[in-house]
Short mmCIF file of C-alpha atoms in Angstrom, two decimals:
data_model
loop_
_atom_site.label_atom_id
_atom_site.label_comp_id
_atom_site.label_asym_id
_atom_site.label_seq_id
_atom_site.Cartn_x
_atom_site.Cartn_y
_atom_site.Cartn_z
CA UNK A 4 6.47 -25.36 19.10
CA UNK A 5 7.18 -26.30 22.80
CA UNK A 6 8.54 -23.32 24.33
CA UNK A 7 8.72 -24.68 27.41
CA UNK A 8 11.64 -26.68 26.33
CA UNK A 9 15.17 -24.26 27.42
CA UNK A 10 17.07 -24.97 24.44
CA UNK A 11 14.75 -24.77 21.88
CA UNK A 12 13.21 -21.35 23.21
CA UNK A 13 16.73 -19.90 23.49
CA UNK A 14 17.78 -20.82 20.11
CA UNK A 15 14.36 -19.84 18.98
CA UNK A 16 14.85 -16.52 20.01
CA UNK A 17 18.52 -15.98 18.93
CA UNK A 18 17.18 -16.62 15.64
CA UNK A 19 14.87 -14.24 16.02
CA UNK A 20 17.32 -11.52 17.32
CA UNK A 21 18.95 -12.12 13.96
CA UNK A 22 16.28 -11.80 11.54
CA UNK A 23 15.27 -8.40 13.11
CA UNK A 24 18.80 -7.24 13.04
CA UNK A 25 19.12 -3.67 11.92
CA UNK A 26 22.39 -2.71 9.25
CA UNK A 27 23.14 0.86 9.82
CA UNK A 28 25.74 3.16 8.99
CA UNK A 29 29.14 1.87 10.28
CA UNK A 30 31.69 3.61 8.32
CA UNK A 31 32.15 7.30 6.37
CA UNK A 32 30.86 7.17 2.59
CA UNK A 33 34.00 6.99 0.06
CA UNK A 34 34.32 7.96 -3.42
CA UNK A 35 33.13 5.63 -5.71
CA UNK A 36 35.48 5.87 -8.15
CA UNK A 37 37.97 5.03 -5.65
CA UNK A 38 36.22 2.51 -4.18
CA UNK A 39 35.98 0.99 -8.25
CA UNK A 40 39.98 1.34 -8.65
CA UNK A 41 40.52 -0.22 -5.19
CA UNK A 42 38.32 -3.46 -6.00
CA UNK A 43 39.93 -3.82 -8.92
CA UNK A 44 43.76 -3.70 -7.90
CA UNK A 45 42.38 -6.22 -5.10
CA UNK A 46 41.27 -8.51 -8.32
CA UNK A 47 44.88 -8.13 -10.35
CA UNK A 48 45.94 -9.52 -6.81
CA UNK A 49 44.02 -12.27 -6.94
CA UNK A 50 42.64 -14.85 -6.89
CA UNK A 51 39.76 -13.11 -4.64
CA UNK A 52 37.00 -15.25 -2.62
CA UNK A 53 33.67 -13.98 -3.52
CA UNK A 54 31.09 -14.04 -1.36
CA UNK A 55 27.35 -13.29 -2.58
CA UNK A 56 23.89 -11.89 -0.84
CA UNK A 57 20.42 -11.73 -1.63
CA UNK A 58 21.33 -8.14 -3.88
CA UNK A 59 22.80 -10.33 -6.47
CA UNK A 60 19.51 -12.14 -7.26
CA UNK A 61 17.76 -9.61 -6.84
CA UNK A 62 17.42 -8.34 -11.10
CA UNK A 63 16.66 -12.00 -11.34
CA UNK A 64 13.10 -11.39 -9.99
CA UNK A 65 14.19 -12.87 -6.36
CA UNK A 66 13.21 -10.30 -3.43
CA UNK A 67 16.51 -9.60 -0.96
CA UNK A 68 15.50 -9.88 2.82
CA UNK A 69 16.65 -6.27 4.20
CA UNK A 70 16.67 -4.05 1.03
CA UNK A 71 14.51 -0.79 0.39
CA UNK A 72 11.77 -3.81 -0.46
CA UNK A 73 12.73 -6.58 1.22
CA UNK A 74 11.17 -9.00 2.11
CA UNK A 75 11.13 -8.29 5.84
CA UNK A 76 8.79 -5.53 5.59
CA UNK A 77 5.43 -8.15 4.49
CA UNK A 78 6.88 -11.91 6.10
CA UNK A 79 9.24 -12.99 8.70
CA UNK A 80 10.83 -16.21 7.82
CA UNK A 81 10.06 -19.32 9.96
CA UNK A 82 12.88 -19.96 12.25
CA UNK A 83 15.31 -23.54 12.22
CA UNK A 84 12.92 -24.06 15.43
CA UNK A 85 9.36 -23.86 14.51
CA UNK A 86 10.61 -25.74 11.49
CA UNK A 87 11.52 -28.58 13.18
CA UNK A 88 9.08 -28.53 16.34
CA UNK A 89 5.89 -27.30 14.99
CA UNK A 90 4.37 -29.68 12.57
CA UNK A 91 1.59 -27.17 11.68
CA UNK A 92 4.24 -24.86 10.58
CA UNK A 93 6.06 -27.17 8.79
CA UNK A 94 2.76 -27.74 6.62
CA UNK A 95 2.12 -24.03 6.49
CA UNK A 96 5.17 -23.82 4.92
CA UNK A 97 5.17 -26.80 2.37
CA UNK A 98 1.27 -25.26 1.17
CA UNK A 99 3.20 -21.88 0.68
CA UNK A 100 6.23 -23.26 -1.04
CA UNK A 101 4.27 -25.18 -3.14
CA UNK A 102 2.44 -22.36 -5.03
CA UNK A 103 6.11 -20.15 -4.92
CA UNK A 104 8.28 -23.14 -6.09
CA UNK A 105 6.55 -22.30 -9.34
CA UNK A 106 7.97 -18.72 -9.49
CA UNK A 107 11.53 -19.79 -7.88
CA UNK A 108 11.93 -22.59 -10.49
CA UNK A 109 11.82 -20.02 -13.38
CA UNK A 110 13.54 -17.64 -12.69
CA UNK A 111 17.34 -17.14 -14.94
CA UNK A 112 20.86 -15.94 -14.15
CA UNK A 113 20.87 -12.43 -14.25
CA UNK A 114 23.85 -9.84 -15.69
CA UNK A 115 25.03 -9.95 -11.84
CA UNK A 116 25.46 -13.91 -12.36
CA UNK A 117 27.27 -14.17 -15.79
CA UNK A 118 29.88 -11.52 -14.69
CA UNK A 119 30.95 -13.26 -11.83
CA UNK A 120 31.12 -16.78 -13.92
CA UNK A 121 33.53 -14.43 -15.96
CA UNK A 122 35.61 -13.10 -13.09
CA UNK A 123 35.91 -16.50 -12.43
CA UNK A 124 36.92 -17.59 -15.99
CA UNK A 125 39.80 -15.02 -16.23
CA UNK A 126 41.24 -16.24 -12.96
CA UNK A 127 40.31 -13.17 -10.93
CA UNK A 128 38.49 -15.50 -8.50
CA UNK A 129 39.22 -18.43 -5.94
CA UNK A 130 35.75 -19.50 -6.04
CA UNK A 131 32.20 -18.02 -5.31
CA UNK A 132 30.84 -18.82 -1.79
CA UNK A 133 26.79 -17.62 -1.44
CA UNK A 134 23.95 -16.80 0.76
CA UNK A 135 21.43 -17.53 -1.81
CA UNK A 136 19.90 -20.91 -2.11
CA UNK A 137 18.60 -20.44 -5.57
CA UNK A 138 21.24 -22.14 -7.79
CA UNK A 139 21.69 -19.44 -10.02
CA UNK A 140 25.51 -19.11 -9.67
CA UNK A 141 25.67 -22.44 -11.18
CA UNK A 142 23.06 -22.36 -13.94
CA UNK A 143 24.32 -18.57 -14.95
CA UNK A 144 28.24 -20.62 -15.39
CA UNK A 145 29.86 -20.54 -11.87
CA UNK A 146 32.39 -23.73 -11.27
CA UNK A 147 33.66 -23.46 -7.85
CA UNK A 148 30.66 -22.41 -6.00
CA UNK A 149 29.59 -23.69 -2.19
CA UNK A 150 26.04 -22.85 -0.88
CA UNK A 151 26.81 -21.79 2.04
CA UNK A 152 23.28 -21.90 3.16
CA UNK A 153 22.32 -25.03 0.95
CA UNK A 154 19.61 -25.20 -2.22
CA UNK A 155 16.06 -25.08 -2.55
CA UNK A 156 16.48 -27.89 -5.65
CA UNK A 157 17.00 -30.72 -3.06
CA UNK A 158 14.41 -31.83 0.16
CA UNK A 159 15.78 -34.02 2.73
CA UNK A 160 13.95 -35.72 5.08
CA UNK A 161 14.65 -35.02 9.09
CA UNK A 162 13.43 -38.56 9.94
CA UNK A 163 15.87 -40.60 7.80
CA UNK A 164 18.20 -38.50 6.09
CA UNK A 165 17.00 -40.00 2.41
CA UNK A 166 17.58 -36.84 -0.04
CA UNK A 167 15.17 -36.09 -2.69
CA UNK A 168 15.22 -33.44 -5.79
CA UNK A 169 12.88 -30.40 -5.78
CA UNK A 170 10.96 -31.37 -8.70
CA UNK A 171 10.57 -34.77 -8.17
CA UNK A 172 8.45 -34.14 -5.05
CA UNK A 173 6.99 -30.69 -6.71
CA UNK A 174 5.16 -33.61 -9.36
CA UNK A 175 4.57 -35.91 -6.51
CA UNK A 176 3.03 -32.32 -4.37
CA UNK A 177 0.96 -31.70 -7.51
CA UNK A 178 -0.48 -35.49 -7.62
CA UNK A 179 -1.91 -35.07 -4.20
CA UNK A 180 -3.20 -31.62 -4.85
CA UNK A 181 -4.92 -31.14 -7.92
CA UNK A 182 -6.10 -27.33 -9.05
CA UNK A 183 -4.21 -26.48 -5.89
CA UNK A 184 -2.42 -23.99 -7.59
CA UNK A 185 -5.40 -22.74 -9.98
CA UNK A 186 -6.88 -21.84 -6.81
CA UNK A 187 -4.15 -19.50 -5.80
CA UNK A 188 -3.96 -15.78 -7.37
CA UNK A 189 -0.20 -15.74 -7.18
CA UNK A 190 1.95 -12.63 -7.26
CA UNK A 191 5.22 -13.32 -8.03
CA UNK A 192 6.48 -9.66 -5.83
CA UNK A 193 5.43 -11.55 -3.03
CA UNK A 194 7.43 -14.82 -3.15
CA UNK A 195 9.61 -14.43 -0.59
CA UNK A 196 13.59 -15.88 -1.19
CA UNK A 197 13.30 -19.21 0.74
CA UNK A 198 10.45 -19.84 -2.19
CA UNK A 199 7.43 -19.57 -0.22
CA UNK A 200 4.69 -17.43 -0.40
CA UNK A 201 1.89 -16.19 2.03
CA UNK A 202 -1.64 -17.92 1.66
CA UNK A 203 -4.90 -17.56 3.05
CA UNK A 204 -5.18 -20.00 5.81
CA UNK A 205 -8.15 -21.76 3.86
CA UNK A 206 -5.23 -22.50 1.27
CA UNK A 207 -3.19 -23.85 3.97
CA UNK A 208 -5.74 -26.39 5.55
CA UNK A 209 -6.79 -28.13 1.95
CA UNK A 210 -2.91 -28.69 1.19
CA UNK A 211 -2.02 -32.26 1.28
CA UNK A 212 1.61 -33.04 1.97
CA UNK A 213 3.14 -36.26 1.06
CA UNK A 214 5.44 -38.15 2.68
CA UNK A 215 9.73 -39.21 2.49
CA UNK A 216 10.40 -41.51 -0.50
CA UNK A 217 11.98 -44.09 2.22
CA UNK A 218 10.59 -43.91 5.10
CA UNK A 219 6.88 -42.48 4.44
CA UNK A 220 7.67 -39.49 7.15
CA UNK A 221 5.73 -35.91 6.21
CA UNK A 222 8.94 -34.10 8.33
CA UNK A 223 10.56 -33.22 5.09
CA UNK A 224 12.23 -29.82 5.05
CA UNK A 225 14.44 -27.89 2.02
CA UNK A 226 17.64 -28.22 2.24
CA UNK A 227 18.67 -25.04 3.59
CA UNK A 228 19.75 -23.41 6.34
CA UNK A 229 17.10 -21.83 8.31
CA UNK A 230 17.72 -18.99 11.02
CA UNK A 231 18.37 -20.72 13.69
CA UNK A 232 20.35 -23.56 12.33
CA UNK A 233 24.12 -24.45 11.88
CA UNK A 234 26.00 -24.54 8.76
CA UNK A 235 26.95 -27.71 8.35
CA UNK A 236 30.34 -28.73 8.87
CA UNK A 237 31.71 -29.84 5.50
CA UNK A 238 30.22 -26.71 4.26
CA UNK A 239 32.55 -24.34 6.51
CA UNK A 240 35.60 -27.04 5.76
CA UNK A 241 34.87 -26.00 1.70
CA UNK A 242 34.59 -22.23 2.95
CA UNK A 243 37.90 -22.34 4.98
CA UNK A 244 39.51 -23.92 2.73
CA UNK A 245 38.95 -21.24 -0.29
CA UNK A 246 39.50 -18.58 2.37
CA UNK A 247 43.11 -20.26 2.55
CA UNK A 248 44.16 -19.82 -1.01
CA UNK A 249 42.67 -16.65 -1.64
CA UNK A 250 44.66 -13.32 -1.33
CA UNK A 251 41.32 -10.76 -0.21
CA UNK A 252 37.45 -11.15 -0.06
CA UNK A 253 35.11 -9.73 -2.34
CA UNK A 254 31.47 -8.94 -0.81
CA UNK A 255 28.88 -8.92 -3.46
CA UNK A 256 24.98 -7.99 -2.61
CA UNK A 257 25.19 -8.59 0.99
CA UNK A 258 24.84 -6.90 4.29
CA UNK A 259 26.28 -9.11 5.80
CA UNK A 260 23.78 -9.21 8.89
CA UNK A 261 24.02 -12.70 9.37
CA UNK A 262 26.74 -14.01 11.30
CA UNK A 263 27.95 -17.00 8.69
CA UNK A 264 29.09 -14.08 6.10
CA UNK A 265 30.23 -11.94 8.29
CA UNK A 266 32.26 -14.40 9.73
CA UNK A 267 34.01 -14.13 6.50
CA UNK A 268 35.01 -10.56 7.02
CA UNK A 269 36.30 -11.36 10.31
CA UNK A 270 38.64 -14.19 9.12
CA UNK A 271 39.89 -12.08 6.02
CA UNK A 272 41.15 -9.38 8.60
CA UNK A 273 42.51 -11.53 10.84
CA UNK A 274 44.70 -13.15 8.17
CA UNK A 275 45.79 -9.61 7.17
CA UNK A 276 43.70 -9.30 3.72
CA UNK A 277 41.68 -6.50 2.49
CA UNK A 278 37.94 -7.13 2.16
CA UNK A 279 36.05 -4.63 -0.54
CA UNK A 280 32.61 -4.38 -0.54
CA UNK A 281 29.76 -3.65 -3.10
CA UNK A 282 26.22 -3.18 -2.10
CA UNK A 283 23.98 -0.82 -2.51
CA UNK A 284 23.25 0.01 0.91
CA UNK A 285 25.16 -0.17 4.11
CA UNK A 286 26.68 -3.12 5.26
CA UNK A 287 28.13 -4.75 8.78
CA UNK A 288 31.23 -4.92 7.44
CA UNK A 289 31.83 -1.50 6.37
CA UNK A 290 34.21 -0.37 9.30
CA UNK A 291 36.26 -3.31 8.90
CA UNK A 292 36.39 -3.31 4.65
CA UNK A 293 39.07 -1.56 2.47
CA UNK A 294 37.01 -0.76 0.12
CA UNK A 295 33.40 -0.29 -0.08
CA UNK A 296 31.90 0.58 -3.11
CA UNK A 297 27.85 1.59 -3.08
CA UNK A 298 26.39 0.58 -6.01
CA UNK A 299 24.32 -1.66 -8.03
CA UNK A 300 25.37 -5.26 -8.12
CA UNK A 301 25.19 -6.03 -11.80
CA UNK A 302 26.58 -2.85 -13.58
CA UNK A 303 28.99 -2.42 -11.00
CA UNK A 304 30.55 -5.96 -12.09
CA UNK A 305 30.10 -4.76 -15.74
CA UNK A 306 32.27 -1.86 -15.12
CA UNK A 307 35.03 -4.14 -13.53
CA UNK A 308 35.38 -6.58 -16.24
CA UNK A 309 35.24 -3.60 -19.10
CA UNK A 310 38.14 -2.15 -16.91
CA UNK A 311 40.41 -4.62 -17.74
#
């Protein structure tokens, strides 16, 4: 990556800054039953916007980034930067993500997944907006869902724009590399949740990439958001436009560290509505939510819908 280059280096290390962000303790601990009867008069209000983190995937075999065993604590994701700039990266990454893929692609909606497809059912909820890029709000019966920070099921390419599916260039990935995979002892506790995976550099340097379905170009990235990079635009018209018709937020399995969700929290009190909160640990929003529940994504849910 040139470094040398002002804007690059500054954005570089803004992302950085906000991958090693610390969530600490911003507000006084409430009673969780409280907290439980709170959320749910916010709900009878509704319809709430959801928004989800990394905690709700996490029963779903999918490793959060700044939990008790996150993923920050082995791998620091690649920023939007080195992506981009640093073609050796870029095919560090595609080896690793070739061998995790394989894990990412099977994993299932968890409990955490189907209750919020039921929230949704019974009108409780606006829509579902999420952190995750693993598809699972969809596939466990969401309707009105925007990744916020995209989908590891599609690749675009950054040379012409052409979009291709996941699988369809996993089968063209496992044409060029054959036994690549064999060769790998994989375990799945370390796939990290952008779906790559650390390998031995010996891996990295026998990986073949292939190229963009139109234009032939190996600068072919997931499409997700890395640190580093914007949102893109329609995505934060979809976002703004939920936050509109919804009465409160809902915070589900995040801690918010990263600026697009906790923009969220900022616009909810701004337009006057409450915000609650469940996550197991501390979150940035804490001093600004109603209610902030600490708990376990999935039962937590359970209780909600049993409530009423």
């Amino acid at each position: 990556m040139d470094l040398t280059h002002l804007p690059i280096a500054n954005a570089h290390r803004a992302a950085l800054r906000s991958i090693e962000r610390v969530v600490g303790e911003t507000a006084p601990a409430q009673d969780p039953a409280a907290a439980r009867r709170g959320i749910a008069a916010m709900l009878a209000d509704g319809p709430v916007l959801l928004l989800s983190g990394a905690g709700v995937s996490t029963d779903s075999g999918i490793p959060d980034y700044r939990g008790p065993n996150g993923s920050l604590r082995r791998h620091r994701p690649m920023t939007y930067q080195e992506f981009r700039h640093d073609p050796t990266a870029r095919h560090r990454y595609w080896a690793r993500s070739f061998v995790g893929w394989r894990h990412m692609a099977d994993t299932a909606p968890n409990a955490a997944h189907h209750a919020v497809a039921e929230m949704e059912r019974r009108g409780w909820l606006s829509g579902v907006v999420t952190q995750n890029v693993d598809g699972l709000h969809v596939r466990g019966g969401s309707r009105a869902v925007v990744p916020l920070h995209g989908d590891l099921g599609r690749v675009v390419c950054l040379n012409c724009g052409h979009v291709e599916a996941r699988p369809g260039l996993d089968t063209r990935l496992a044409a060029a590399n054959p036994g690549f995979v064999e060769r790998v002892e994989l375990d799945p506790a370390s796939v990290n949740p952008d779906g790559d995976v650390t390998l031995a550099q010996e891996h990295v340097e026998a990986f073949s990439m292939v190229g963009c379905l139109n234009c032939g170009s190996v600068e072919l990235k997931p499409d997700v958001v890395y640190f580093g990079e914007n949102v893109p635009p329609e995505r934060k018209r979809l976002v703004s436009e939920l936050e509109d018709k919804s009465t409160g937020l809902l915070v589900v399995g995040s801690s918010l560290a990263v600026m697009s969700g906790y923009r969220m929290v900022l616009n909810a009190e701004r337009a006057g509505k409450p915000v609650g909160i469940i996550n197991a640990g501390p979150t940035r929003g804490d001093s600004r939510a109603a209610w902030r529940w600490r708990a376990r994504v999935a039962p937590a849910l359970g209780e909600l819908l049993g409530a009423r």
